[in-house]
Short mmCIF file of C-alpha atoms in Angstrom, two decimals:
data_model
loop_
_atom_site.label_atom_id
_atom_site.label_comp_id
_atom_site.label_asym_id
_atom_site.label_seq_id
_atom_site.Cartn_x
_atom_site.Cartn_y
_atom_site.Cartn_z
CA MET A 1 -4.37 1.77 19.63
CA ARG A 2 -4.27 -1.10 17.17
CA LEU A 3 -6.03 -0.93 13.83
CA ASP A 4 -8.09 -4.12 13.58
CA THR A 5 -10.68 -3.39 10.88
CA ILE A 6 -11.12 -1.18 7.86
CA GLN A 7 -14.74 -0.90 6.73
CA LEU A 8 -15.97 0.55 3.45
CA ARG A 9 -19.61 1.57 3.55
CA ASP A 10 -21.22 2.68 0.30
CA VAL A 11 -17.98 4.31 -0.80
CA LEU A 12 -18.07 5.88 -4.28
CA PRO A 13 -15.51 8.19 -5.90
CA CYS A 14 -17.11 11.53 -6.64
CA VAL A 15 -16.01 11.20 -10.26
CA PHE A 16 -18.39 8.23 -10.62
CA ARG A 17 -21.41 10.09 -9.21
CA GLY A 18 -24.37 9.65 -11.54
CA ALA A 19 -23.00 6.41 -13.01
CA GLU A 20 -24.07 4.08 -10.20
CA THR A 21 -25.94 1.72 -12.54
CA GLU A 22 -23.28 1.73 -15.26
CA PRO A 23 -19.98 -0.16 -15.62
CA PRO A 24 -17.53 -0.18 -13.94
CA VAL A 25 -19.50 0.83 -10.83
CA SER A 26 -22.33 -1.64 -11.37
CA ARG A 27 -19.87 -4.56 -11.55
CA SER A 28 -17.71 -3.48 -8.63
CA GLU A 29 -17.48 -5.55 -5.47
CA ILE A 30 -16.05 -2.54 -3.62
CA TRP A 31 -17.88 0.61 -4.72
CA LEU A 32 -21.31 1.06 -3.10
CA ARG A 33 -20.82 -2.12 -1.08
CA ASP A 34 -20.31 -2.89 2.61
CA VAL A 35 -16.85 -4.48 2.87
CA THR A 36 -14.82 -5.22 6.00
CA LEU A 37 -11.07 -5.88 5.81
CA SER A 38 -9.57 -7.41 8.94
CA ARG A 39 -6.09 -7.23 10.40
CA GLY A 40 -4.20 -10.41 9.54
CA GLY A 41 -6.08 -10.99 6.28
CA VAL A 42 -4.66 -10.78 2.77
CA TYR A 43 -6.90 -9.05 0.24
CA MET A 44 -6.45 -8.77 -3.51
CA ILE A 45 -8.37 -6.07 -5.38
CA GLU A 46 -8.37 -6.70 -9.11
CA ALA A 47 -9.14 -3.73 -11.28
CA GLU A 48 -9.02 -2.50 -14.84
CA SER A 49 -7.23 0.76 -15.51
CA GLY A 50 -9.39 3.73 -14.63
CA THR A 51 -11.67 1.98 -12.15
CA GLY A 52 -10.20 3.67 -9.07
CA LYS A 53 -7.67 1.32 -7.49
CA SER A 54 -5.13 4.06 -6.73
CA SER A 55 -7.97 6.30 -5.56
CA LEU A 56 -9.07 3.59 -3.12
CA CYS A 57 -5.57 3.37 -1.64
CA SER A 58 -5.46 7.17 -1.32
CA TYR A 59 -8.84 7.23 0.40
CA ILE A 60 -7.81 4.61 2.96
CA TYR A 61 -4.47 6.35 3.52
CA GLY A 62 -6.24 9.67 4.01
CA ASN A 63 -4.53 11.46 1.13
CA ARG A 64 -7.82 12.18 -0.61
CA GLY A 65 -11.40 12.74 0.48
CA ASP A 66 -13.22 13.08 -2.84
CA TYR A 67 -15.59 10.19 -2.20
CA GLU A 68 -19.10 9.60 -0.92
CA GLY A 69 -19.96 7.08 1.78
CA SER A 70 -17.85 6.20 4.80
CA ILE A 71 -14.51 4.59 5.57
CA LEU A 72 -14.23 3.41 9.16
CA PHE A 73 -11.17 2.42 11.17
CA ASN A 74 -12.24 0.30 14.15
CA GLY A 75 -15.75 1.66 13.63
CA ARG A 76 -14.74 5.34 13.52
CA ASP A 77 -15.18 7.48 10.41
CA ILE A 78 -11.75 8.51 9.17
CA ARG A 79 -13.05 11.98 8.26
CA SER A 80 -13.06 12.73 12.00
CA PHE A 81 -9.33 12.13 12.52
CA SER A 82 -7.10 15.06 13.40
CA VAL A 83 -3.79 15.80 11.67
CA LYS A 84 -1.96 14.39 14.70
CA GLU A 85 -3.99 11.19 14.55
CA TRP A 86 -3.25 10.80 10.83
CA CYS A 87 0.47 11.29 11.48
CA ASP A 88 0.40 8.50 14.06
CA LEU A 89 -1.64 6.23 11.77
CA ARG A 90 0.76 6.67 8.86
CA CYS A 91 3.83 6.23 11.05
CA ARG A 92 2.71 3.21 13.06
CA HIS A 93 -0.43 1.59 11.68
CA ILE A 94 -0.73 1.93 7.87
CA ALA A 95 2.10 1.51 5.37
CA LEU A 96 1.72 2.45 1.72
CA LEU A 97 3.48 1.45 -1.47
CA PRO A 98 2.15 3.94 -4.06
CA GLN A 99 1.97 2.91 -7.70
CA GLU A 100 4.24 5.77 -8.75
CA MET A 101 6.79 4.79 -6.03
CA ARG A 102 7.69 8.42 -5.15
CA LEU A 103 11.42 7.92 -4.77
CA PHE A 104 13.67 10.98 -4.65
CA PRO A 105 15.69 10.61 -7.88
CA GLU A 106 18.75 12.47 -6.56
CA LEU A 107 19.06 10.27 -3.46
CA THR A 108 20.56 6.80 -3.32
CA ALA A 109 18.45 3.70 -2.78
CA MET A 110 19.56 3.53 0.85
CA GLU A 111 18.96 7.24 1.44
CA ASN A 112 15.42 6.90 0.12
CA ILE A 113 14.76 4.05 2.55
CA GLU A 114 16.44 5.77 5.49
CA ILE A 115 14.20 8.85 5.16
CA LYS A 116 11.31 6.73 6.40
CA ASN A 117 13.34 4.50 8.69
CA ARG A 118 14.68 7.49 10.64
CA LEU A 119 11.08 8.44 11.46
CA THR A 120 10.11 4.98 12.64
CA SER A 121 13.40 3.43 13.90
CA CYS A 122 11.95 0.16 12.63
CA LYS A 123 14.93 -1.54 11.02
CA SER A 124 18.68 -1.58 11.52
CA ARG A 125 20.93 -0.78 8.56
CA GLU A 126 21.95 -4.43 8.53
CA ALA A 127 18.31 -5.53 8.32
CA ILE A 128 17.67 -3.13 5.45
CA LEU A 129 20.72 -4.41 3.58
CA ALA A 130 19.52 -7.96 4.18
CA MET A 131 16.15 -7.14 2.57
CA LEU A 132 17.88 -5.46 -0.37
CA ASP A 133 20.13 -8.50 -0.73
CA ARG A 134 17.12 -10.80 -0.69
CA LEU A 135 15.62 -8.73 -3.52
CA GLU A 136 19.00 -8.87 -5.32
CA ILE A 137 19.67 -5.15 -5.24
CA ALA A 138 22.06 -4.79 -2.27
CA HIS A 139 24.77 -3.82 -4.74
CA LYS A 140 22.60 -0.85 -5.73
CA ALA A 141 22.28 0.55 -2.19
CA ASP A 142 24.55 3.52 -2.92
CA VAL A 143 23.30 4.19 -6.46
CA VAL A 144 21.03 7.19 -6.97
CA ALA A 145 17.44 6.23 -7.73
CA SER A 146 17.43 7.94 -11.13
CA ARG A 147 20.07 5.44 -12.32
CA LEU A 148 18.10 2.38 -11.28
CA SER A 149 15.81 0.45 -13.60
CA ILE A 150 12.06 0.71 -12.97
CA GLY A 151 12.05 -2.80 -11.54
CA GLN A 152 14.91 -1.94 -9.19
CA GLN A 153 13.13 1.23 -8.11
CA GLN A 154 10.01 -0.79 -7.34
CA ARG A 155 11.98 -3.14 -5.11
CA VAL A 156 13.56 -0.19 -3.28
CA ALA A 157 10.10 1.29 -2.72
CA ILE A 158 8.87 -2.04 -1.35
CA VAL A 159 11.70 -2.19 1.18
CA ARG A 160 10.99 1.41 2.18
CA ALA A 161 7.30 0.59 2.72
CA LEU A 162 8.28 -2.24 5.07
CA CYS A 163 10.47 0.01 7.23
CA GLN A 164 7.77 0.95 9.70
CA PRO A 165 5.36 -0.71 12.13
CA PHE A 166 1.99 -1.40 10.51
CA ASP A 167 -1.34 -3.13 11.10
CA PHE A 168 -2.18 -2.91 7.38
CA ILE A 169 0.00 -2.41 4.33
CA LEU A 170 -1.47 -1.00 1.11
CA LEU A 171 0.31 -2.17 -2.04
CA ASP A 172 -0.79 -0.42 -5.24
CA GLU A 173 0.33 -2.64 -8.14
CA PRO A 174 3.42 -3.80 -6.22
CA VAL A 175 4.88 -6.10 -8.90
CA SER A 176 3.83 -4.43 -12.14
CA HIS A 177 7.49 -4.04 -13.18
CA LEU A 178 8.78 -7.40 -11.94
CA ASP A 179 9.12 -10.78 -13.60
CA ALA A 180 7.60 -13.94 -12.14
CA ARG A 181 10.71 -14.89 -10.15
CA ASN A 182 11.07 -11.48 -8.52
CA ASN A 183 7.32 -11.42 -7.93
CA GLY A 184 7.71 -14.56 -5.84
CA VAL A 185 10.64 -13.16 -3.87
CA VAL A 186 8.78 -9.92 -3.14
CA ALA A 187 5.63 -11.82 -2.14
CA SER A 188 7.61 -13.99 0.27
CA LEU A 189 9.23 -10.97 1.91
CA VAL A 190 5.94 -9.07 2.23
CA ALA A 191 4.15 -12.14 3.61
CA GLU A 192 6.86 -12.72 6.24
CA GLU A 193 6.94 -9.08 7.33
CA ALA A 194 3.14 -8.91 7.54
CA SER A 195 2.95 -12.19 9.43
CA SER A 196 5.57 -11.07 11.96
CA ARG A 197 3.34 -8.08 12.76
CA GLY A 198 0.03 -9.93 12.51
CA ALA A 199 -0.82 -7.33 9.86
CA GLY A 200 -3.27 -7.23 6.99
CA VAL A 201 -2.26 -6.83 3.34
CA ILE A 202 -4.37 -4.98 0.78
CA ALA A 203 -2.94 -5.25 -2.74
CA THR A 204 -4.30 -3.93 -6.03
CA SER A 205 -3.65 -5.49 -9.40
CA VAL A 206 -4.36 -4.74 -13.04
CA GLY A 207 -3.00 -8.02 -14.38
CA TYR A 208 0.21 -8.27 -12.33
CA ALA A 209 -1.04 -9.86 -9.11
CA ILE A 210 1.45 -10.36 -6.31
CA SER A 211 1.82 -14.06 -5.51
CA LEU A 212 0.20 -14.10 -2.07
CA ASP A 213 -2.25 -16.57 -0.52
CA VAL A 214 -5.35 -14.41 -0.29
CA THR A 215 -8.10 -14.27 2.32
CA GLY A 216 -10.45 -12.41 0.00
CA LYS A 217 -10.49 -11.27 -3.62
CA TYR A 218 -12.55 -8.37 -4.98
CA SER A 219 -13.17 -6.90 -8.39
CA LEU A 220 -13.15 -3.13 -8.57
#
């Protein structure tokens, strides 16, 4: 199976029920719309705080189901997927960089990355070190995550997200803690990894947009 399309059909977070004609829902180009995101495309979703960008990522990733409407993968409603199917999707078809990063603070940067990489056997240790070096944190590979700056932690989480096969990668505010130069370096790495897989990129932003050439841009 290859994941070629993600469709959102009249999706609305349950928390917004009853406010369909009020901001932010009434202004949204995602909520209560019919939107198709295709493999190979790059999509930027711009959102103010509190409009549901992290919720959207969680819905697509299957972590949450507190929404109305339908989300379809290749035309199939994701509510019908079994636990086994979700495990395969998250291991081989959808990668996620959560906003809160979810690193284990007591583990080193490399150990955090290897937790995922052992499941997927996607990258060699040398390839991981090369990505860390490109993001200028190779010297932090053996430092525990709790002793890294927030920006360094974000770069570790980005490398971890790339250590799996994927047809789509979800990036929830991927550069919110990075300066313009590091934004560009991260964007280049993500673009190259996505291109090598023919994958789609879905990134959210609340003022810190990752520097990617976008196929489509939506306001949430």
